[in-house]
mmCIF file of C-alpha atoms in Angstrom:
data_model
loop_
_atom_site.group_PDB
_atom_site.id
_atom_site.type_symbol
_atom_site.label_atom_id
_atom_site.label_comp_id
_atom_site.label_asym_id
_atom_site.label_seq_id
_atom_site.Cartn_x
_atom_site.Cartn_y
_atom_site.Cartn_z
ATOM 1 C CA MET P 1 -46.844 -26.918 -206.782
ATOM 2 C CA TYR P 2 -45.907 -24.676 -209.481
ATOM 3 C CA PRO P 3 -42.538 -22.769 -209.528
ATOM 4 C CA LYS P 4 -42.599 -19.145 -208.356
ATOM 5 C CA ILE P 5 -41.695 -16.625 -211.103
ATOM 6 C CA LYS P 6 -39.264 -13.793 -210.075
ATOM 7 C CA THR P 7 -38.376 -12.549 -213.261
ATOM 8 C CA VAL P 8 -39.846 -11.946 -216.662
ATOM 9 C CA LEU P 9 -38.140 -11.495 -219.911
ATOM 10 C CA PHE P 10 -39.916 -8.876 -222.047
ATOM 11 C CA ALA P 11 -38.248 -8.987 -225.548
ATOM 12 C CA SER P 12 -38.984 -5.908 -227.428
ATOM 13 C CA ASP P 13 -38.617 -5.359 -231.226
ATOM 14 C CA LEU P 14 -39.019 -1.372 -230.644
ATOM 15 C CA THR P 15 -42.269 -1.723 -232.810
ATOM 16 C CA GLU P 16 -45.599 -0.054 -231.782
ATOM 17 C CA ASN P 17 -46.831 -3.396 -230.800
ATOM 18 C CA SER P 18 -43.936 -3.721 -228.355
ATOM 19 C CA ARG P 19 -45.605 -1.139 -226.156
ATOM 20 C CA GLU P 20 -48.716 -3.441 -226.166
ATOM 21 C CA VAL P 21 -46.942 -6.377 -225.281
ATOM 22 C CA PHE P 22 -44.843 -4.566 -222.522
ATOM 23 C CA HIS P 23 -48.264 -3.880 -221.014
ATOM 24 C CA TYR P 24 -48.693 -7.515 -220.336
ATOM 25 C CA ALA P 25 -45.441 -7.829 -218.594
ATOM 26 C CA ALA P 26 -45.980 -4.657 -216.511
ATOM 27 C CA ILE P 27 -49.555 -6.019 -215.418
ATOM 28 C CA MET P 28 -47.781 -9.330 -214.399
ATOM 29 C CA GLY P 29 -44.911 -7.406 -212.757
ATOM 30 C CA MET P 30 -47.363 -5.192 -210.733
ATOM 31 C CA LEU P 31 -49.761 -7.902 -209.722
ATOM 32 C CA TYR P 32 -47.305 -10.687 -208.726
ATOM 33 C CA LYS P 33 -44.274 -8.615 -207.697
ATOM 34 C CA ILE P 34 -42.082 -9.995 -210.519
ATOM 35 C CA GLU P 35 -39.126 -8.006 -211.705
ATOM 36 C CA ILE P 36 -38.787 -7.413 -215.593
ATOM 37 C CA ILE P 37 -35.857 -7.532 -217.791
ATOM 38 C CA ILE P 38 -36.198 -5.641 -221.112
ATOM 39 C CA LEU P 39 -34.385 -7.155 -224.052
ATOM 40 C CA HIS P 40 -33.766 -6.083 -227.420
ATOM 41 C CA ILE P 41 -31.752 -7.849 -229.918
ATOM 42 C CA ILE P 42 -30.047 -6.249 -233.001
ATOM 43 C CA GLU P 43 -29.892 -9.007 -235.362
ATOM 44 C CA LYS P 44 -26.473 -10.013 -236.577
ATOM 45 C CA ILE P 45 -26.052 -9.549 -240.373
ATOM 46 C CA PRO P 46 -24.999 -12.912 -241.956
ATOM 47 C CA LEU P 47 -21.414 -12.927 -243.047
ATOM 48 C CA GLY P 48 -22.087 -13.242 -246.803
ATOM 49 C CA MET P 49 -24.466 -10.620 -246.856
ATOM 50 C CA ARG P 50 -22.016 -8.398 -244.512
ATOM 51 C CA LEU P 51 -18.930 -9.041 -246.946
ATOM 52 C CA ARG P 52 -21.346 -8.255 -249.770
ATOM 53 C CA LEU P 53 -22.593 -4.878 -248.141
ATOM 54 C CA ALA P 54 -19.153 -4.010 -246.879
ATOM 55 C CA GLY P 55 -17.891 -4.348 -250.668
ATOM 56 C CA LEU P 56 -20.707 -2.049 -251.953
ATOM 57 C CA GLU P 57 -20.747 0.386 -249.190
ATOM 58 C CA GLY P 58 -17.615 -0.215 -247.242
ATOM 59 C CA GLU P 59 -16.697 -1.560 -244.108
ATOM 60 C CA GLU P 60 -16.717 1.809 -242.240
ATOM 61 C CA THR P 61 -20.321 2.474 -243.428
ATOM 62 C CA LEU P 62 -21.695 -0.749 -242.151
ATOM 63 C CA ARG P 63 -20.080 -0.133 -238.579
ATOM 64 C CA GLN P 64 -21.657 3.185 -238.680
ATOM 65 C CA LEU P 65 -24.925 1.680 -239.264
ATOM 66 C CA ARG P 66 -24.681 -1.000 -236.538
ATOM 67 C CA GLN P 67 -23.527 1.698 -234.170
ATOM 68 C CA ALA P 68 -26.396 3.929 -234.998
ATOM 69 C CA HIS P 69 -28.956 1.259 -234.585
ATOM 70 C CA GLU P 70 -27.548 0.512 -231.239
ATOM 71 C CA GLN P 71 -27.608 3.955 -230.211
ATOM 72 C CA ALA P 72 -31.146 4.418 -231.415
ATOM 73 C CA ALA P 73 -32.135 1.209 -229.543
ATOM 74 C CA ARG P 74 -30.328 2.372 -226.322
ATOM 75 C CA ARG P 75 -32.240 5.924 -226.671
ATOM 76 C CA ILE P 76 -35.530 4.514 -226.911
ATOM 77 C CA LEU P 77 -35.030 1.830 -224.100
ATOM 78 C CA ILE P 78 -32.743 3.389 -221.715
ATOM 79 C CA GLY P 79 -32.367 7.136 -222.797
ATOM 80 C CA LYS P 80 -29.258 9.121 -221.416
ATOM 81 C CA LYS P 81 -27.369 7.293 -218.917
ATOM 82 C CA SER P 82 -27.963 8.256 -215.203
ATOM 83 C CA ASP P 83 -28.503 6.459 -211.979
ATOM 84 C CA THR P 84 -32.270 6.877 -212.479
ATOM 85 C CA ARG P 85 -32.505 6.140 -216.127
ATOM 86 C CA LEU P 86 -34.651 3.049 -215.707
ATOM 87 C CA ARG P 87 -37.732 4.930 -214.088
ATOM 88 C CA ARG P 88 -37.460 8.039 -216.178
ATOM 89 C CA THR P 89 -37.258 6.607 -219.683
ATOM 90 C CA LEU P 90 -39.874 4.093 -219.162
ATOM 91 C CA VAL P 91 -42.557 6.874 -218.923
ATOM 92 C CA GLU P 92 -43.235 6.090 -222.791
ATOM 93 C CA PHE P 93 -43.811 2.386 -222.229
ATOM 94 C CA TYR P 94 -45.959 2.942 -218.877
ATOM 95 C CA SER P 95 -48.001 5.839 -220.509
ATOM 96 C CA ALA P 96 -48.884 3.403 -223.418
ATOM 97 C CA ALA P 97 -49.800 0.607 -221.074
ATOM 98 C CA GLU P 98 -51.568 3.396 -219.155
ATOM 99 C CA ILE P 99 -49.773 2.845 -216.110
ATOM 100 C CA ASP P 100 -49.129 5.923 -213.477
ATOM 101 C CA VAL P 101 -45.380 5.792 -213.116
ATOM 102 C CA SER P 102 -45.516 7.635 -209.756
ATOM 103 C CA LYS P 103 -48.026 4.858 -208.300
ATOM 104 C CA SER P 104 -46.256 1.902 -210.142
ATOM 105 C CA ASP P 105 -44.764 -1.066 -208.315
ATOM 106 C CA ILE P 106 -43.037 -2.391 -211.259
ATOM 107 C CA GLU P 107 -39.569 -3.343 -210.855
ATOM 108 C CA ILE P 108 -37.250 -3.108 -213.949
ATOM 109 C CA LYS P 109 -34.143 -5.321 -213.247
ATOM 110 C CA ASP P 110 -32.136 -4.619 -216.193
ATOM 111 C CA ILE P 111 -32.332 -3.049 -219.669
ATOM 112 C CA ILE P 112 -30.266 -5.153 -222.189
ATOM 113 C CA ILE P 113 -29.263 -4.721 -225.825
ATOM 114 C CA LYS P 114 -27.266 -7.374 -227.348
ATOM 115 C CA GLU P 115 -26.359 -8.395 -231.227
ATOM 116 C CA GLY P 116 -26.787 -11.652 -232.454
ATOM 117 C CA ASN P 117 -29.405 -14.225 -233.656
ATOM 118 C CA ILE P 118 -32.509 -12.910 -232.057
ATOM 119 C CA ALA P 119 -34.290 -16.288 -231.069
ATOM 120 C CA GLU P 120 -31.015 -17.732 -229.469
ATOM 121 C CA GLU P 121 -30.246 -14.638 -227.458
ATOM 122 C CA ILE P 122 -33.772 -14.443 -226.008
ATOM 123 C CA ILE P 123 -33.607 -18.102 -224.925
ATOM 124 C CA ASN P 124 -29.921 -17.754 -223.584
ATOM 125 C CA SER P 125 -31.034 -14.466 -222.011
ATOM 126 C CA ALA P 126 -33.808 -16.163 -220.226
ATOM 127 C CA VAL P 127 -31.692 -18.870 -218.982
ATOM 128 C CA GLU P 128 -28.741 -16.637 -217.898
ATOM 129 C CA HIS P 129 -30.996 -14.338 -216.088
ATOM 130 C CA GLU P 130 -32.964 -17.225 -214.532
ATOM 131 C CA CYS P 131 -36.516 -15.761 -216.171
ATOM 132 C CA GLY P 132 -39.459 -17.756 -215.223
ATOM 133 C CA LEU P 133 -41.408 -16.172 -218.269
ATOM 134 C CA ILE P 134 -40.571 -14.767 -221.619
ATOM 135 C CA VAL P 135 -43.272 -12.366 -222.980
ATOM 136 C CA ILE P 136 -43.124 -11.621 -226.686
ATOM 137 C CA GLY P 137 -45.173 -10.210 -229.344
ATOM 138 C CA ALA P 138 -46.730 -11.715 -232.379
ATOM 139 C CA HIS P 139 -47.437 -9.546 -235.640
ATOM 140 C CA LYS P 140 -49.884 -9.320 -238.324
ATOM 141 C CA GLY P 141 -49.754 -11.474 -241.276
ATOM 142 C CA LEU P 142 -50.136 -10.559 -244.695
ATOM 143 C CA LEU P 143 -54.036 -11.300 -244.956
ATOM 144 C CA GLY P 144 -54.529 -9.528 -241.499
ATOM 145 C CA ALA P 145 -54.569 -12.457 -239.039
ATOM 146 C CA THR P 146 -52.234 -12.981 -236.453
ATOM 147 C CA ALA P 147 -48.919 -14.504 -237.394
ATOM 148 C CA LEU P 148 -46.005 -16.040 -235.506
ATOM 149 C CA GLY P 149 -42.894 -15.047 -237.243
ATOM 150 C CA SER P 150 -39.845 -17.300 -237.344
ATOM 151 C CA VAL P 151 -38.260 -15.880 -233.993
ATOM 152 C CA THR P 152 -41.438 -16.550 -232.060
ATOM 153 C CA ARG P 153 -41.850 -19.840 -233.282
ATOM 154 C CA THR P 154 -38.251 -20.714 -232.475
ATOM 155 C CA VAL P 155 -38.542 -19.105 -228.885
ATOM 156 C CA LEU P 156 -41.890 -21.424 -228.318
ATOM 157 C CA GLN P 157 -40.065 -24.518 -229.792
ATOM 158 C CA ARG P 158 -36.762 -24.334 -227.970
ATOM 159 C CA SER P 159 -37.523 -22.424 -224.607
ATOM 160 C CA LYS P 160 -37.368 -24.199 -221.336
ATOM 161 C CA VAL P 161 -39.691 -21.684 -219.687
ATOM 162 C CA PRO P 162 -43.182 -20.719 -220.572
ATOM 163 C CA VAL P 163 -43.469 -18.242 -223.206
ATOM 164 C CA LEU P 164 -46.497 -15.792 -223.470
ATOM 165 C CA VAL P 165 -47.141 -14.635 -226.982
ATOM 166 C CA VAL P 166 -49.220 -11.420 -227.304
ATOM 167 C CA PRO P 167 -51.120 -10.801 -230.606
ATOM 168 C CA PRO P 168 -51.214 -7.432 -231.998
ATOM 169 C CA SER P 169 -54.407 -5.536 -231.211
ATOM 170 C CA ALA P 170 -57.125 -4.840 -233.832
ATOM 171 C CA PRO P 171 -56.746 -1.434 -235.659
ATOM 172 C CA LYS P 172 -58.611 1.524 -233.890
#
């Protein structure tokens, strides 16, 4: 017997392709009554580069840039904070996936924004939240073929749960 999946971790990089990837997480959520956790990781700047940038731009400028990125991610993923924020602010994801929010049975368990190593945080979050599946997107390579970036490869190599990799759609 296969284990029952109760929660799916959808890793979003906030790109246009993420909307397409969300479509697959949403379909699984609706069909199998699975809760979805939406995760966005803000990549931590390596110490050497951070020190160099701080020397050029100043530590305060770097802090402001990091804070602006986090605020932008929060606006995109969770909108203004309120009790009903999840339903209202997922309309964009739902509409891109051609799902009627009012008739949807999709259960968004949580939206998480973290800072750190992207692959490590995806794997750690899947374990921490007892996710039975990770849904992540691939991207287009230089010659137009689907490419697996280093994050996706690392997640595939190190994850203890299945990983669904969604290729980018063909240009319309």
